[in-house]
Coordinates of C-alpha atoms in Angstrom, one line a residue:
M15 CA 15.5 -4.1 -19.4
I16 CA 14.3 -1.0 -17.8
E17 CA 10.8 -0.1 -19.1
N18 CA 10.0 3.4 -20.1
T19 CA 6.6 4.2 -17.9
L20 CA 6.2 7.9 -19.1
L21 CA 5.3 7.3 -22.7
P22 CA 4.2 4.2 -24.4
T23 CA 7.3 2.8 -27.1
N24 CA 5.0 0.7 -29.4
Q25 CA 2.4 3.3 -30.0
E26 CA 2.3 7.0 -30.9
V27 CA 0.6 9.5 -28.9
S28 CA -1.0 12.9 -28.6
N29 CA -1.3 16.1 -27.0
E30 CA -3.9 18.2 -26.2
D31 CA -3.2 20.5 -29.2
H32 CA -3.2 16.7 -31.4
T33 CA 0.7 17.6 -32.0
E34 CA 2.2 14.1 -32.8
I35 CA 4.5 13.3 -29.9
Q36 CA 7.2 10.6 -31.3
P37 CA 7.1 7.5 -29.1
T38 CA 10.7 7.4 -26.5
V39 CA 13.1 5.0 -28.4
P40 CA 15.0 2.8 -25.8
L41 CA 18.9 2.3 -25.9
S42 CA 19.5 -0.5 -27.2
L43 CA 22.9 -3.0 -26.7
E44 CA 24.3 -2.1 -29.9
T45 CA 23.8 1.8 -29.4
L46 CA 25.7 1.1 -26.0
K47 CA 28.2 -1.2 -27.4
K48 CA 29.1 1.6 -30.2
F49 CA 29.7 4.4 -27.7
Q50 CA 32.1 2.1 -25.8
N51 CA 34.1 1.2 -28.9
D52 CA 34.1 5.0 -29.7
F53 CA 35.4 5.7 -26.2
Y54 CA 38.3 3.3 -26.3
G55 CA 38.9 4.1 -30.0
D56 CA 40.6 7.7 -28.8
P57 CA 43.7 6.5 -26.6
K58 CA 43.2 10.3 -25.1
N59 CA 40.1 8.8 -23.0
E60 CA 41.8 5.9 -21.7
L61 CA 44.7 8.2 -20.4
A62 CA 42.2 10.2 -18.8
Q63 CA 40.0 7.4 -17.6
N64 CA 43.6 6.2 -15.7
V65 CA 44.1 9.3 -14.6
C66 CA 40.3 10.5 -13.5
T67 CA 39.4 7.2 -11.4
R68 CA 42.6 7.9 -9.1
F69 CA 42.3 11.7 -8.8
D70 CA 39.7 14.4 -8.7
P71 CA 38.5 15.3 -12.3
F72 CA 38.3 18.9 -11.6
E73 CA 41.6 18.8 -10.2
V74 CA 43.1 16.8 -13.1
A75 CA 41.4 19.1 -15.7
I76 CA 43.0 22.6 -14.3
S77 CA 45.4 23.6 -17.2
R78 CA 49.0 23.7 -15.7
K79 CA 50.0 26.2 -18.6
K80 CA 47.5 28.5 -17.8
A81 CA 47.8 28.1 -13.9
D82 CA 51.7 28.8 -14.2
C83 CA 51.0 32.0 -15.8
T84 CA 48.6 33.3 -13.0
L85 CA 50.5 34.5 -9.9
H86 CA 49.4 36.0 -6.8
N87 CA 50.9 39.5 -7.7
Y88 CA 48.6 42.4 -7.5
N89 CA 49.0 46.2 -7.8
I90 CA 45.9 47.7 -6.0
K91 CA 45.2 45.8 -2.6
V92 CA 43.3 46.6 0.6
E93 CA 45.3 48.5 3.3
S94 CA 45.3 45.2 5.4
E95 CA 44.3 41.6 5.2
G96 CA 42.7 40.4 8.4
K97 CA 44.5 37.7 10.7
P98 CA 44.2 34.7 11.1
V99 CA 42.8 33.1 8.1
T100 CA 39.3 31.7 9.4
N101 CA 38.0 28.3 9.1
Q102 CA 34.3 27.6 8.9
E103 CA 34.9 24.0 9.2
H104 CA 32.3 21.7 7.9
S105 CA 29.3 24.3 8.1
G106 CA 27.7 26.6 5.5
R107 CA 28.8 29.6 7.5
C108 CA 30.6 30.9 4.4
W109 CA 28.3 34.1 4.2
L110 CA 28.9 35.0 8.2
F111 CA 32.3 34.5 8.0
A112 CA 32.7 37.1 4.7
A113 CA 30.7 39.2 6.6
L114 CA 32.7 39.3 9.5
N115 CA 36.1 39.0 8.1
V116 CA 35.7 42.6 6.5
M117 CA 34.0 43.9 9.8
R118 CA 37.1 43.0 11.9
L119 CA 39.5 45.3 9.6
P120 CA 38.5 48.9 11.0
F121 CA 38.5 47.2 14.6
M122 CA 41.9 45.6 14.4
K123 CA 43.4 49.0 12.9
K124 CA 41.8 51.2 15.5
Y125 CA 43.1 49.0 18.3
A126 CA 46.3 48.1 16.8
I127 CA 45.4 44.4 17.0
E128 CA 47.7 41.5 14.8
E129 CA 44.9 39.0 15.3
F130 CA 41.0 38.8 15.7
E131 CA 38.3 37.5 14.7
F132 CA 34.4 38.3 15.9
S133 CA 32.2 35.3 17.1
Q134 CA 31.0 33.8 13.9
S135 CA 29.2 31.2 16.5
Y136 CA 27.0 34.0 18.0
L137 CA 25.2 35.1 15.2
F138 CA 24.9 31.2 14.0
F139 CA 23.2 31.0 17.3
W140 CA 20.5 33.8 17.0
D141 CA 20.2 32.7 12.9
K142 CA 18.8 29.4 14.1
I143 CA 16.6 31.1 16.4
E144 CA 15.2 33.8 13.9
R145 CA 15.0 31.7 10.8
S146 CA 13.4 29.1 12.5
H147 CA 10.8 31.5 14.2
Y148 CA 10.2 33.2 10.2
W149 CA 9.9 29.8 8.9
L150 CA 6.9 28.8 11.2
N151 CA 5.4 32.1 10.7
N152 CA 5.3 31.3 7.2
I153 CA 3.8 27.8 7.6
V154 CA 0.9 29.5 9.4
I155 CA 0.8 32.2 6.1
T156 CA 0.5 29.6 3.7
A157 CA -1.9 27.6 5.7
K158 CA -4.5 30.7 5.9
E159 CA -3.9 31.2 1.9
G160 CA -5.1 27.7 1.5
E161 CA -1.7 26.2 0.4
Q162 CA -2.5 22.6 -0.4
L163 CA 0.0 19.9 1.2
D164 CA 1.1 19.3 -2.5
G165 CA 1.9 22.6 -3.1
R166 CA 4.9 23.9 -4.4
L167 CA 5.5 26.7 -1.9
L168 CA 4.9 24.5 0.9
N169 CA 6.9 21.4 -0.7
F170 CA 9.7 23.6 -0.7
L171 CA 9.1 24.9 2.6
L172 CA 9.1 21.6 3.9
K173 CA 12.0 20.1 1.8
D174 CA 14.4 22.0 4.0
P175 CA 13.1 24.0 6.4
I176 CA 16.4 25.2 7.9
N177 CA 20.5 25.3 6.8
D178 CA 23.5 27.5 7.4
G179 CA 23.5 29.5 4.5
G180 CA 22.4 33.3 4.2
Q181 CA 22.6 36.3 2.1
W182 CA 23.7 40.1 3.0
D183 CA 19.8 41.4 3.9
M184 CA 20.1 38.3 6.8
I185 CA 23.8 39.2 8.0
V186 CA 22.4 43.1 8.4
N187 CA 19.7 42.2 10.2
L188 CA 21.2 40.1 12.7
V189 CA 23.9 42.8 13.5
N190 CA 21.4 45.2 13.6
K191 CA 19.5 43.2 16.0
Y192 CA 22.1 41.4 18.0
G193 CA 25.2 43.2 17.5
V194 CA 28.6 41.1 17.4
M195 CA 31.3 40.2 19.9
P196 CA 34.8 39.0 20.1
K197 CA 35.6 35.0 19.0
K198 CA 36.9 34.8 22.5
C199 CA 33.9 35.8 24.4
F200 CA 31.8 32.8 22.6
P201 CA 34.3 30.3 20.8
E202 CA 33.2 27.8 18.4
S203 CA 31.5 24.4 19.6
F204 CA 31.2 21.1 17.7
S205 CA 28.0 21.7 16.3
S206 CA 29.1 25.3 15.0
K207 CA 31.6 23.5 13.2
R208 CA 29.8 20.5 12.2
S209 CA 26.3 21.5 12.0
L210 CA 24.7 18.4 10.0
H211 CA 23.3 16.9 13.2
M212 CA 22.0 19.7 15.3
N213 CA 20.3 20.8 11.5
A214 CA 18.9 17.2 11.6
L215 CA 17.2 17.6 15.0
I216 CA 16.0 21.5 14.3
K217 CA 14.5 20.2 10.5
T218 CA 12.7 17.1 12.3
K219 CA 11.0 19.4 15.1
L220 CA 10.0 22.1 12.1
R221 CA 8.2 19.6 10.2
E222 CA 6.2 18.3 13.2
Y223 CA 5.7 22.0 14.6
A224 CA 4.3 22.4 10.5
K225 CA 1.7 19.8 11.0
Q226 CA 0.6 20.9 14.3
L227 CA 0.3 24.7 13.0
R228 CA -1.7 23.6 9.9
D229 CA -3.9 21.8 12.0
K230 CA -5.0 24.9 14.2
V231 CA -5.4 26.9 11.2
A232 CA -7.8 24.2 9.9
A233 CA -9.5 24.2 13.3
K234 CA -9.8 28.2 13.1
A235 CA -7.7 28.8 15.8
S236 CA -7.2 32.6 17.2
Y237 CA -4.4 34.3 16.0
E238 CA -3.6 34.5 19.9
E239 CA -3.5 30.9 20.1
I240 CA -1.8 30.5 17.0
Q241 CA 1.0 32.7 18.2
A242 CA 1.0 31.2 21.7
T243 CA 2.1 28.1 20.0
I244 CA 4.5 29.2 17.9
N245 CA 6.2 30.9 21.1
K246 CA 6.3 27.4 22.5
Q247 CA 7.5 25.7 19.5
I248 CA 10.6 28.3 19.5
A249 CA 11.3 27.7 23.1
V250 CA 12.1 24.1 22.1
I251 CA 14.4 25.2 19.1
Y252 CA 16.1 27.4 21.6
N253 CA 16.8 24.5 23.6
I254 CA 18.2 22.8 21.1
V255 CA 20.5 25.4 19.8
A256 CA 21.7 26.6 23.2
T257 CA 22.5 22.7 24.3
C258 CA 24.7 22.5 21.0
L259 CA 26.3 25.3 20.2
G260 CA 26.1 26.9 24.1
T261 CA 24.0 30.2 25.5
P262 CA 25.5 33.6 24.1
P263 CA 26.5 35.9 27.5
E264 CA 24.5 39.4 27.5
K265 CA 27.7 41.2 28.6
F266 CA 31.6 40.2 28.0
T267 CA 34.3 42.0 28.8
F268 CA 37.4 42.2 26.0
E269 CA 40.7 41.8 27.1
F270 CA 43.9 41.7 24.5
Y271 CA 47.1 42.8 23.8
N272 CA 47.8 45.4 21.0
K273 CA 51.0 45.4 18.4
E274 CA 52.8 47.0 21.4
K275 CA 52.6 44.2 23.5
A276 CA 50.5 46.6 25.7
Y277 CA 47.6 44.9 27.7
N278 CA 44.0 46.5 27.1
S279 CA 40.5 45.6 28.3
F280 CA 37.1 46.7 27.6
G281 CA 33.9 46.3 29.4
P282 CA 31.7 45.1 30.7
L283 CA 30.1 45.4 27.1
T284 CA 26.9 44.4 25.3
P285 CA 27.0 42.9 21.7
K286 CA 25.3 45.9 20.4
D287 CA 27.8 48.5 21.6
H288 CA 29.8 48.5 18.2
D289 CA 28.8 49.2 14.4
Y290 CA 30.5 48.2 11.4
R291 CA 30.4 47.8 7.6
L292 CA 29.8 44.5 6.1
V293 CA 30.8 42.8 2.6
F294 CA 30.6 39.7 1.0
N295 CA 30.9 37.9 -2.4
T296 CA 29.4 34.7 -4.2
E297 CA 31.1 31.4 -5.9
V298 CA 28.9 29.1 -8.1
Q299 CA 29.8 25.5 -10.0
I300 CA 30.7 25.3 -13.6
G301 CA 27.8 24.9 -16.1
L302 CA 26.3 26.1 -19.1
E303 CA 26.0 29.8 -20.0
K304 CA 25.6 32.2 -16.9
K305 CA 21.8 32.9 -17.5
D306 CA 20.9 29.2 -18.6
R307 CA 22.7 27.6 -15.5
L308 CA 20.3 29.6 -13.4
L309 CA 17.1 28.7 -15.4
Y310 CA 17.9 25.2 -15.7
G311 CA 18.9 24.7 -12.0
D312 CA 22.8 23.9 -12.8
S313 CA 24.2 27.2 -10.9
C314 CA 23.1 29.4 -7.9
M315 CA 24.7 31.3 -5.5
T316 CA 26.5 28.6 -3.1
H317 CA 29.5 30.7 -1.6
A318 CA 30.4 34.1 0.0
M319 CA 34.4 35.1 0.0
V320 CA 36.0 38.3 0.2
F321 CA 37.8 40.8 -2.4
T322 CA 41.1 42.0 -0.6
A323 CA 43.2 42.7 -4.2
V324 CA 42.8 43.5 -7.8
G325 CA 45.3 43.2 -10.7
T326 CA 44.2 45.6 -13.5
D327 CA 46.3 46.4 -16.7
E328 CA 47.5 49.8 -17.9
Q329 CA 44.2 51.2 -18.5
G330 CA 42.8 49.9 -15.3
N331 CA 40.8 47.3 -16.0
P332 CA 40.8 44.4 -13.8
L333 CA 42.7 40.8 -14.6
K334 CA 42.3 39.1 -11.5
F335 CA 41.4 39.6 -8.3
R336 CA 42.6 38.0 -4.5
V337 CA 39.8 36.7 -2.3
E338 CA 39.9 35.5 1.2
N339 CA 38.3 32.6 1.7
S340 CA 37.2 31.0 5.0
Y341 CA 38.2 27.2 5.1
G342 CA 41.8 27.8 6.9
D343 CA 45.0 28.2 5.9
K344 CA 46.4 24.9 4.5
E345 CA 44.8 25.5 1.1
Y346 CA 45.7 27.6 -1.9
D347 CA 47.9 30.8 -1.1
K348 CA 47.7 30.9 2.8
G349 CA 43.7 30.4 2.6
Y350 CA 43.5 33.1 -0.2
L351 CA 42.2 32.4 -4.0
L352 CA 43.1 34.0 -7.0
L353 CA 40.1 34.7 -9.2
T354 CA 40.7 35.5 -12.9
E355 CA 38.4 38.6 -14.6
P356 CA 36.7 36.1 -16.8
W357 CA 35.8 33.9 -14.2
F358 CA 34.3 36.6 -12.1
R359 CA 32.2 37.6 -15.2
E360 CA 30.8 34.3 -15.3
F361 CA 30.4 33.1 -11.8
V362 CA 29.8 35.9 -9.3
F363 CA 26.2 37.2 -8.9
E364 CA 26.1 39.3 -6.2
V365 CA 28.7 41.9 -5.0
V366 CA 27.9 43.8 -1.7
I367 CA 30.3 47.3 -1.5
D368 CA 30.2 50.7 0.2
K369 CA 27.1 53.2 -1.6
K370 CA 30.0 55.3 -1.8
Y371 CA 31.5 53.8 -4.4
V372 CA 28.5 52.8 -6.5
P373 CA 27.3 55.0 -9.5
S374 CA 24.4 57.1 -9.2
E375 CA 22.6 55.3 -12.0
V376 CA 23.2 52.3 -10.1
L377 CA 21.9 53.6 -6.7
D378 CA 18.7 55.0 -8.7
V379 CA 17.6 51.2 -8.9
F380 CA 16.3 51.4 -5.1
K381 CA 13.7 54.1 -6.4
Q382 CA 12.1 51.5 -8.3
E383 CA 9.2 49.3 -6.8
A384 CA 10.8 45.9 -5.8
I385 CA 10.1 42.8 -7.7
V386 CA 9.3 39.8 -4.9
L387 CA 10.9 36.4 -6.6
P388 CA 9.2 33.2 -5.7
A389 CA 10.7 31.3 -2.9
W390 CA 12.6 29.1 -5.2
D391 CA 13.9 31.4 -7.5
P392 CA 17.5 30.9 -8.0
M393 CA 18.6 34.1 -7.1
G394 CA 17.0 33.3 -3.2
T395 CA 19.9 30.4 -2.9
L396 CA 21.0 31.2 0.6
A397 CA 25.3 30.9 0.3
C398 CA 26.3 28.1 1.9
P399 CA 23.8 25.7 1.5
V400 CA 26.3 23.4 -0.1
C401 CA 29.6 24.6 1.6
S402 CA 29.6 21.7 4.2
K403 CA 32.3 19.1 3.6
E404 CA 30.5 16.5 5.4

């Protein structure tokens, strides 16, 4: 028998307010036997068991009646959808793919290119460097503020020093600082497609460096000494990332054939010679009510995708959306998903759109003082930390 070590089962206890707390009642064998008898008492449970032990229960639970009536037909679509359908493989880069999938559209239109991708690996490279630098500086800040090793904030930072996920403001900062380049000029690598082991190496080094920095803060090291230490540490992180992903070129020449099969060449260029608009969307898991799923840790922002079309009723109310994913064209409707309006309301948390489409009363929110949420708040979750198919 598994004993309950939280509360005694043979006596009543009281809390500080002297409110009576009832003892924990262990599960009896008789109760468990009743559960089993009740389960097999319904023939549908045995049928469901036979099916779900052989197939994915989420797939089994899809309503055939509803699925057959929901078709990929839309009355409002974007001018064009980018090709090819992209594939983030076994990584958590959906936020990068979603943003770059939208950025490529005006570029492809301007130069009459049939298929094109910006390099996701290029921004992935700089994200690893910037994220590690930011994390190490936060370790110093928390140490100077007296955060203990068992403190909640430090525990949060040490639990997962770095992952692949991200949000809108992060990609804005990356593009503004480093620009973009064609995928052909900085292609995928093994670790960009399967980032698990590269991330594990970086996490180990960051935790090691966290101790070094906290020791220096405790020893009253100067600001200059601490910054010099961080620079040395980031140099090692850079070497790890460059070894795994390759080193991004400072200049490149972009060569391509347009739709008329005419050869074109631009260059040499730098990654910051272009400026484009970025958009992404998110997807979350099934759970409780929307608010409660966030509060109880059952839901958070886990995926970013791109809207390309919407189906509306006669009054213009949305009924369904066409969504461009980033897992290749082998699944769903050649890589595109159908998202219903009820699903949108229940599971979408953030949408990034052009300001010119936003009502003035919504834009007025930016005039308010920002509320800084704690690091562990569910709204701070990075899109795609759980996207990886590893």
